[in-house]
Amino acid sequence: MSFDFNGSDQWLQRSEAIFTGTSSTYTFTLAAWCRPNQRHQGTIIGADQGFGSNGRFSLFSRDTGAFALRRKSSFLTEPSPSYDNFNTEFFHVAGTYQKTFREMYVNGTSRLSQSTNVTIDPAKATNFYLGRDHSGKFWNGKLAECAAYNAILSANEIAQLADGVSPLFIQPENLIGYWPLGGLYTNEADDILGRYNLTANNSPTTFDHPKAIYP
């Protein structure tokens, strides 16, 4: 299953800092399946302080049809669009973050990376979101199989996620939370690990997710 967001006032949230590390030693990976309905600027998965750029990082879409990787106030955008208006395809999107490097993957393939020194204080990432960020970039489309890690996943591990391997089998010791968003193993906005259940705002609906996830 997946959640279907209307692009205007629906999202999931946890008001708590769920990531650990220091501003110099943080290592994060975000991953999700998404199906944007239209080209738009919308947040897929991410965290921030509720204002400004402190603790802010996310995966999101641009109104050009490209996916992008945000860290604080800067972002990287795919070199070419992945989807058009009236899209009906699911994509697997993932991003890795550490002080000296960041990289984004679409459908298991690296699309862009950057070597640069940027500090992020995990303690200031006090709001974790699916489907929006504090600036109101609401997601228009479907989200499923969302996961967050306190680790950098390798290119091979991200390719496995894109092939349908469950996040439960990829660095499980570093898996912070895993939100299938429905299906056989959990209900609605619950974290399958039982740690960080999310609150649904304005009742996003459920939608079939055609990609088989194992197990």
PDB file of C-alpha atoms in Angstrom:
ATOM      1  CA  MET A   1       0.000   0.000   0.000  1.00  0.00           C
ATOM      2  CA  SER A   2       0.908   3.670  -0.162  1.00  0.00           C
ATOM      3  CA  PHE A   3      -0.491   6.977   1.059  1.00  0.00           C
ATOM      4  CA  ASP A   4      -1.921   9.414  -1.490  1.00  0.00           C
ATOM      5  CA  PHE A   5      -1.306  13.086  -0.626  1.00  0.00           C
ATOM      6  CA  ASN A   6      -3.303  15.938  -2.162  1.00  0.00           C
ATOM      7  CA  GLY A   7      -0.460  18.473  -2.498  1.00  0.00           C
ATOM      8  CA  SER A   8      -2.089  21.126  -0.317  1.00  0.00           C
ATOM      9  CA  ASP A   9      -2.688  20.125   3.316  1.00  0.00           C
ATOM     10  CA  GLN A  10      -1.934  16.432   3.925  1.00  0.00           C
ATOM     11  CA  TRP A  11       1.225  15.054   5.530  1.00  0.00           C
ATOM     12  CA  LEU A  12       2.658  12.776   8.240  1.00  0.00           C
ATOM     13  CA  GLN A  13       4.813  14.079  11.085  1.00  0.00           C
ATOM     14  CA  ARG A  14       6.752  13.193  14.225  1.00  0.00           C
ATOM     15  CA  SER A  15       7.727  16.151  16.437  1.00  0.00           C
ATOM     16  CA  GLU A  16      10.909  14.672  17.848  1.00  0.00           C
ATOM     17  CA  ALA A  17      14.593  14.532  16.928  1.00  0.00           C
ATOM     18  CA  ILE A  18      14.989  10.946  15.678  1.00  0.00           C
ATOM     19  CA  PHE A  19      18.484  11.268  14.164  1.00  0.00           C
ATOM     20  CA  THR A  20      21.701  11.050  16.197  1.00  0.00           C
ATOM     21  CA  GLY A  21      25.329  12.069  15.806  1.00  0.00           C
ATOM     22  CA  THR A  22      27.075  15.428  15.904  1.00  0.00           C
ATOM     23  CA  SER A  23      27.208  18.278  13.429  1.00  0.00           C
ATOM     24  CA  SER A  24      30.553  16.971  12.182  1.00  0.00           C
ATOM     25  CA  THR A  25      29.974  13.200  12.331  1.00  0.00           C
ATOM     26  CA  TYR A  26      26.381  12.778  11.160  1.00  0.00           C
ATOM     27  CA  THR A  27      25.654   9.989   8.668  1.00  0.00           C
ATOM     28  CA  PHE A  28      22.083   9.797   7.334  1.00  0.00           C
ATOM     29  CA  THR A  29      20.244   7.965   4.560  1.00  0.00           C
ATOM     30  CA  LEU A  30      16.660   8.690   3.510  1.00  0.00           C
ATOM     31  CA  ALA A  31      14.765   6.417   1.124  1.00  0.00           C
ATOM     32  CA  ALA A  32      11.215   6.140  -0.216  1.00  0.00           C
ATOM     33  CA  TRP A  33       9.057   4.956  -3.087  1.00  0.00           C
ATOM     34  CA  CYS A  34       7.127   7.842  -4.620  1.00  0.00           C
ATOM     35  CA  ARG A  35       4.702   8.488  -7.441  1.00  0.00           C
ATOM     36  CA  PRO A  36       4.279  12.204  -8.151  1.00  0.00           C
ATOM     37  CA  ASN A  37       1.001  13.073  -9.864  1.00  0.00           C
ATOM     38  CA  GLN A  38       2.247  16.269 -11.486  1.00  0.00           C
ATOM     39  CA  ARG A  39       5.458  18.241 -11.760  1.00  0.00           C
ATOM     40  CA  HIS A  40       5.650  20.242  -8.539  1.00  0.00           C
ATOM     41  CA  GLN A  41       7.841  21.248  -5.616  1.00  0.00           C
ATOM     42  CA  GLY A  42       6.974  18.778  -2.890  1.00  0.00           C
ATOM     43  CA  THR A  43       8.833  17.163  -0.009  1.00  0.00           C
ATOM     44  CA  ILE A  44       9.023  13.375  -0.015  1.00  0.00           C
ATOM     45  CA  ILE A  45      10.825  12.719   3.289  1.00  0.00           C
ATOM     46  CA  GLY A  46      12.954  14.885   5.540  1.00  0.00           C
ATOM     47  CA  ALA A  47      13.521  16.723   8.786  1.00  0.00           C
ATOM     48  CA  ASP A  48      13.987  20.281  10.018  1.00  0.00           C
ATOM     49  CA  GLN A  49      13.659  22.500  13.071  1.00  0.00           C
ATOM     50  CA  GLY A  50      10.256  23.839  12.091  1.00  0.00           C
ATOM     51  CA  PHE A  51      11.769  27.061  10.749  1.00  0.00           C
ATOM     52  CA  GLY A  52      14.916  28.259   9.015  1.00  0.00           C
ATOM     53  CA  SER A  53      17.629  25.896   7.793  1.00  0.00           C
ATOM     54  CA  ASN A  54      19.057  24.467  11.019  1.00  0.00           C
ATOM     55  CA  GLY A  55      18.831  20.686  10.975  1.00  0.00           C
ATOM     56  CA  ARG A  56      17.153  20.775   7.560  1.00  0.00           C
ATOM     57  CA  PHE A  57      17.622  17.956   5.051  1.00  0.00           C
ATOM     58  CA  SER A  58      15.211  16.198   2.706  1.00  0.00           C
ATOM     59  CA  LEU A  59      14.412  14.506  -0.573  1.00  0.00           C
ATOM     60  CA  PHE A  60      11.973  16.467  -2.729  1.00  0.00           C
ATOM     61  CA  SER A  61      10.712  17.061  -6.252  1.00  0.00           C
ATOM     62  CA  ARG A  62      11.095  20.156  -8.414  1.00  0.00           C
ATOM     63  CA  ASP A  63       8.459  21.671 -10.691  1.00  0.00           C
ATOM     64  CA  THR A  64      10.703  20.681 -13.611  1.00  0.00           C
ATOM     65  CA  GLY A  65       9.981  16.984 -12.991  1.00  0.00           C
ATOM     66  CA  ALA A  66      13.388  16.332 -11.439  1.00  0.00           C
ATOM     67  CA  PHE A  67      14.132  14.994  -7.966  1.00  0.00           C
ATOM     68  CA  ALA A  68      16.413  16.917  -5.619  1.00  0.00           C
ATOM     69  CA  LEU A  69      18.471  16.581  -2.454  1.00  0.00           C
ATOM     70  CA  ARG A  70      18.356  19.351   0.160  1.00  0.00           C
ATOM     71  CA  ARG A  71      20.843  20.042   2.935  1.00  0.00           C
ATOM     72  CA  LYS A  72      20.266  23.229   4.934  1.00  0.00           C
ATOM     73  CA  SER A  73      19.546  26.039   2.426  1.00  0.00           C
ATOM     74  CA  SER A  74      21.244  24.422  -0.584  1.00  0.00           C
ATOM     75  CA  PHE A  75      20.061  21.639  -2.833  1.00  0.00           C
ATOM     76  CA  LEU A  76      21.183  19.528  -5.776  1.00  0.00           C
ATOM     77  CA  THR A  77      18.839  18.735  -8.643  1.00  0.00           C
ATOM     78  CA  GLU A  78      18.923  15.839 -11.107  1.00  0.00           C
ATOM     79  CA  PRO A  79      20.618  16.768 -14.400  1.00  0.00           C
ATOM     80  CA  SER A  80      17.460  15.819 -16.318  1.00  0.00           C
ATOM     81  CA  PRO A  81      13.795  15.313 -15.333  1.00  0.00           C
ATOM     82  CA  SER A  82      12.561  11.899 -14.238  1.00  0.00           C
ATOM     83  CA  TYR A  83       8.814  12.421 -14.711  1.00  0.00           C
ATOM     84  CA  ASP A  84       6.195  14.388 -16.636  1.00  0.00           C
ATOM     85  CA  ASN A  85       2.775  15.712 -15.728  1.00  0.00           C
ATOM     86  CA  PHE A  86       0.104  13.026 -15.321  1.00  0.00           C
ATOM     87  CA  ASN A  87       2.793  10.599 -14.196  1.00  0.00           C
ATOM     88  CA  THR A  88       1.691   7.023 -13.332  1.00  0.00           C
ATOM     89  CA  GLU A  89       5.113   5.541 -12.419  1.00  0.00           C
ATOM     90  CA  PHE A  90       6.567   4.793  -8.995  1.00  0.00           C
ATOM     91  CA  PHE A  91      10.204   5.807  -8.418  1.00  0.00           C
ATOM     92  CA  HIS A  92      12.605   4.759  -5.697  1.00  0.00           C
ATOM     93  CA  VAL A  93      14.456   7.819  -4.416  1.00  0.00           C
ATOM     94  CA  ALA A  94      17.262   7.813  -1.847  1.00  0.00           C
ATOM     95  CA  GLY A  95      19.800  10.278  -0.496  1.00  0.00           C
ATOM     96  CA  THR A  96      22.892   9.966   1.680  1.00  0.00           C
ATOM     97  CA  TYR A  97      24.253  12.763   3.865  1.00  0.00           C
ATOM     98  CA  GLN A  98      27.470  13.309   5.747  1.00  0.00           C
ATOM     99  CA  LYS A  99      29.499  16.448   6.497  1.00  0.00           C
ATOM    100  CA  THR A 100      31.854  16.080   3.539  1.00  0.00           C
ATOM    101  CA  PHE A 101      29.622  14.447   0.919  1.00  0.00           C
ATOM    102  CA  ARG A 102      26.041  13.951  -0.257  1.00  0.00           C
ATOM    103  CA  GLU A 103      24.573  11.803  -3.021  1.00  0.00           C
ATOM    104  CA  MET A 104      21.140  11.136  -4.531  1.00  0.00           C
ATOM    105  CA  TYR A 105      19.876   7.985  -6.237  1.00  0.00           C
ATOM    106  CA  VAL A 106      16.808   7.406  -8.411  1.00  0.00           C
ATOM    107  CA  ASN A 107      15.730   3.816  -9.089  1.00  0.00           C
ATOM    108  CA  GLY A 108      18.991   2.544  -7.644  1.00  0.00           C
ATOM    109  CA  THR A 109      21.259   4.680  -9.836  1.00  0.00           C
ATOM    110  CA  SER A 110      23.346   7.602  -8.621  1.00  0.00           C
ATOM    111  CA  ARG A 111      22.064  10.779 -10.239  1.00  0.00           C
ATOM    112  CA  LEU A 112      24.263  13.414  -8.599  1.00  0.00           C
ATOM    113  CA  SER A 113      26.737  13.925  -5.776  1.00  0.00           C
ATOM    114  CA  GLN A 114      28.729  16.701  -4.164  1.00  0.00           C
ATOM    115  CA  SER A 115      31.849  16.930  -2.007  1.00  0.00           C
ATOM    116  CA  THR A 116      31.544  19.862   0.386  1.00  0.00           C
ATOM    117  CA  ASN A 117      31.728  20.549   4.131  1.00  0.00           C
ATOM    118  CA  VAL A 118      28.312  21.302   5.642  1.00  0.00           C
ATOM    119  CA  THR A 119      27.463  20.813   9.317  1.00  0.00           C
ATOM    120  CA  ILE A 120      23.982  19.676  10.393  1.00  0.00           C
ATOM    121  CA  ASP A 121      23.035  19.379  14.059  1.00  0.00           C
ATOM    122  CA  PRO A 122      20.832  16.262  14.447  1.00  0.00           C
ATOM    123  CA  ALA A 123      19.444  17.653  17.709  1.00  0.00           C
ATOM    124  CA  LYS A 124      17.890  20.514  15.729  1.00  0.00           C
ATOM    125  CA  ALA A 125      16.068  18.187  13.316  1.00  0.00           C
ATOM    126  CA  THR A 126      13.096  18.198  15.690  1.00  0.00           C
ATOM    127  CA  ASN A 127      10.385  17.635  13.092  1.00  0.00           C
ATOM    128  CA  PHE A 128      10.399  14.560  10.876  1.00  0.00           C
ATOM    129  CA  TYR A 129       8.040  14.693   7.885  1.00  0.00           C
ATOM    130  CA  LEU A 130       6.608  12.604   5.098  1.00  0.00           C
ATOM    131  CA  GLY A 131       4.827  14.725   2.507  1.00  0.00           C
ATOM    132  CA  ARG A 132       5.907  18.263   3.484  1.00  0.00           C
ATOM    133  CA  ASP A 133       8.500  20.419   5.257  1.00  0.00           C
ATOM    134  CA  HIS A 134       8.154  23.517   7.418  1.00  0.00           C
ATOM    135  CA  SER A 135       8.057  25.792   4.369  1.00  0.00           C
ATOM    136  CA  GLY A 136       4.898  24.123   3.079  1.00  0.00           C
ATOM    137  CA  LYS A 137       6.286  22.154   0.136  1.00  0.00           C
ATOM    138  CA  PHE A 138       3.414  19.651   0.157  1.00  0.00           C
ATOM    139  CA  TRP A 139       3.723  16.384  -1.741  1.00  0.00           C
ATOM    140  CA  ASN A 140       1.232  15.773  -4.566  1.00  0.00           C
ATOM    141  CA  GLY A 141       1.102  12.028  -5.158  1.00  0.00           C
ATOM    142  CA  LYS A 142       1.823   8.699  -3.510  1.00  0.00           C
ATOM    143  CA  LEU A 143       4.466   7.681  -0.951  1.00  0.00           C
ATOM    144  CA  ALA A 144       5.358   4.205   0.288  1.00  0.00           C
ATOM    145  CA  GLU A 145       8.127   2.180   1.963  1.00  0.00           C
ATOM    146  CA  CYS A 146       9.798   5.162   3.605  1.00  0.00           C
ATOM    147  CA  ALA A 147      12.933   4.554   5.672  1.00  0.00           C
ATOM    148  CA  ALA A 148      15.524   6.552   7.605  1.00  0.00           C
ATOM    149  CA  TYR A 149      18.986   5.387   8.678  1.00  0.00           C
ATOM    150  CA  ASN A 150      21.735   6.694  10.937  1.00  0.00           C
ATOM    151  CA  ALA A 151      24.289   5.425   8.400  1.00  0.00           C
ATOM    152  CA  ILE A 152      25.434   5.851   4.820  1.00  0.00           C
ATOM    153  CA  LEU A 153      24.040   3.049   2.676  1.00  0.00           C
ATOM    154  CA  SER A 154      26.293   1.858  -0.122  1.00  0.00           C
ATOM    155  CA  ALA A 155      25.337   2.103  -3.781  1.00  0.00           C
ATOM    156  CA  ASN A 156      24.737  -1.652  -3.792  1.00  0.00           C
ATOM    157  CA  GLU A 157      22.470  -1.475  -0.744  1.00  0.00           C
ATOM    158  CA  ILE A 158      20.412   1.328  -2.284  1.00  0.00           C
ATOM    159  CA  ALA A 159      20.134  -0.682  -5.507  1.00  0.00           C
ATOM    160  CA  GLN A 160      18.773  -3.573  -3.448  1.00  0.00           C
ATOM    161  CA  LEU A 161      16.099  -1.304  -1.954  1.00  0.00           C
ATOM    162  CA  ALA A 162      15.189  -0.184  -5.479  1.00  0.00           C
ATOM    163  CA  ASP A 163      14.899  -3.849  -6.499  1.00  0.00           C
ATOM    164  CA  GLY A 164      12.319  -4.415  -3.763  1.00  0.00           C
ATOM    165  CA  VAL A 165      14.356  -5.660  -0.803  1.00  0.00           C
ATOM    166  CA  SER A 166      12.790  -4.555   2.482  1.00  0.00           C
ATOM    167  CA  PRO A 167      14.671  -1.940   4.541  1.00  0.00           C
ATOM    168  CA  LEU A 168      14.525  -4.492   7.358  1.00  0.00           C
ATOM    169  CA  PHE A 169      17.292  -6.429   5.565  1.00  0.00           C
ATOM    170  CA  ILE A 170      19.559  -3.466   4.776  1.00  0.00           C
ATOM    171  CA  GLN A 171      21.760  -2.387   7.712  1.00  0.00           C
ATOM    172  CA  PRO A 172      18.996  -3.203  10.215  1.00  0.00           C
ATOM    173  CA  GLU A 173      21.240  -2.171  13.100  1.00  0.00           C
ATOM    174  CA  ASN A 174      21.252   1.404  11.750  1.00  0.00           C
ATOM    175  CA  LEU A 175      17.602   1.592  10.698  1.00  0.00           C
ATOM    176  CA  ILE A 176      15.936   4.401  12.653  1.00  0.00           C
ATOM    177  CA  GLY A 177      12.427   3.872  11.355  1.00  0.00           C
ATOM    178  CA  TYR A 178      10.551   2.145   8.555  1.00  0.00           C
ATOM    179  CA  TRP A 179       7.098   3.300   7.463  1.00  0.00           C
ATOM    180  CA  PRO A 180       5.565   0.988   4.798  1.00  0.00           C
ATOM    181  CA  LEU A 181       2.372   3.124   4.990  1.00  0.00           C
ATOM    182  CA  GLY A 182      -0.002   0.188   5.141  1.00  0.00           C
ATOM    183  CA  GLY A 183       0.141  -3.374   3.888  1.00  0.00           C
ATOM    184  CA  LEU A 184       0.567  -6.694   5.660  1.00  0.00           C
ATOM    185  CA  TYR A 185       2.921  -5.719   8.468  1.00  0.00           C
ATOM    186  CA  THR A 186       1.708  -2.453   9.933  1.00  0.00           C
ATOM    187  CA  ASN A 187      -1.185  -0.023   9.937  1.00  0.00           C
ATOM    188  CA  GLU A 188      -1.312   3.373   8.281  1.00  0.00           C
ATOM    189  CA  ALA A 189       1.344   5.746   9.661  1.00  0.00           C
ATOM    190  CA  ASP A 190       3.007   3.332  12.110  1.00  0.00           C
ATOM    191  CA  ASP A 191       6.725   2.618  12.201  1.00  0.00           C
ATOM    192  CA  ILE A 192       7.143  -1.130  11.704  1.00  0.00           C
ATOM    193  CA  LEU A 193       9.928  -1.030  14.323  1.00  0.00           C
ATOM    194  CA  GLY A 194       7.494   0.425  16.853  1.00  0.00           C
ATOM    195  CA  ARG A 195       9.703   3.419  17.675  1.00  0.00           C
ATOM    196  CA  TYR A 196       8.477   6.457  15.797  1.00  0.00           C
ATOM    197  CA  ASN A 197       4.849   6.247  14.765  1.00  0.00           C
ATOM    198  CA  LEU A 198       3.746   9.273  12.763  1.00  0.00           C
ATOM    199  CA  THR A 199       0.662  11.452  13.020  1.00  0.00           C
ATOM    200  CA  ALA A 200      -1.435  11.784   9.867  1.00  0.00           C
ATOM    201  CA  ASN A 201      -2.707  15.288   9.172  1.00  0.00           C
ATOM    202  CA  ASN A 202      -5.913  15.856   7.179  1.00  0.00           C
ATOM    203  CA  SER A 203      -6.418  12.190   6.316  1.00  0.00           C
ATOM    204  CA  PRO A 204      -4.353  11.227   3.267  1.00  0.00           C
ATOM    205  CA  THR A 205      -5.973   8.250   1.544  1.00  0.00           C
ATOM    206  CA  THR A 206      -4.451   4.849   0.787  1.00  0.00           C
ATOM    207  CA  PHE A 207      -3.499   3.616  -2.669  1.00  0.00           C
ATOM    208  CA  ASP A 208      -2.179   0.326  -4.060  1.00  0.00           C
ATOM    209  CA  HIS A 209       1.599   0.147  -4.352  1.00  0.00           C
ATOM    210  CA  PRO A 210       2.426  -2.184  -7.267  1.00  0.00           C
ATOM    211  CA  LYS A 211       6.089  -2.869  -6.440  1.00  0.00           C
ATOM    212  CA  ALA A 212       6.572  -6.111  -4.479  1.00  0.00           C
ATOM    213  CA  ILE A 213       8.681  -5.580  -1.349  1.00  0.00           C
ATOM    214  CA  TYR A 214      10.392  -8.633   0.138  1.00  0.00           C
ATOM    215  CA  PRO A 215       9.463  -9.993   2.565  1.00  0.00           C
TER     216      PRO A 215
END
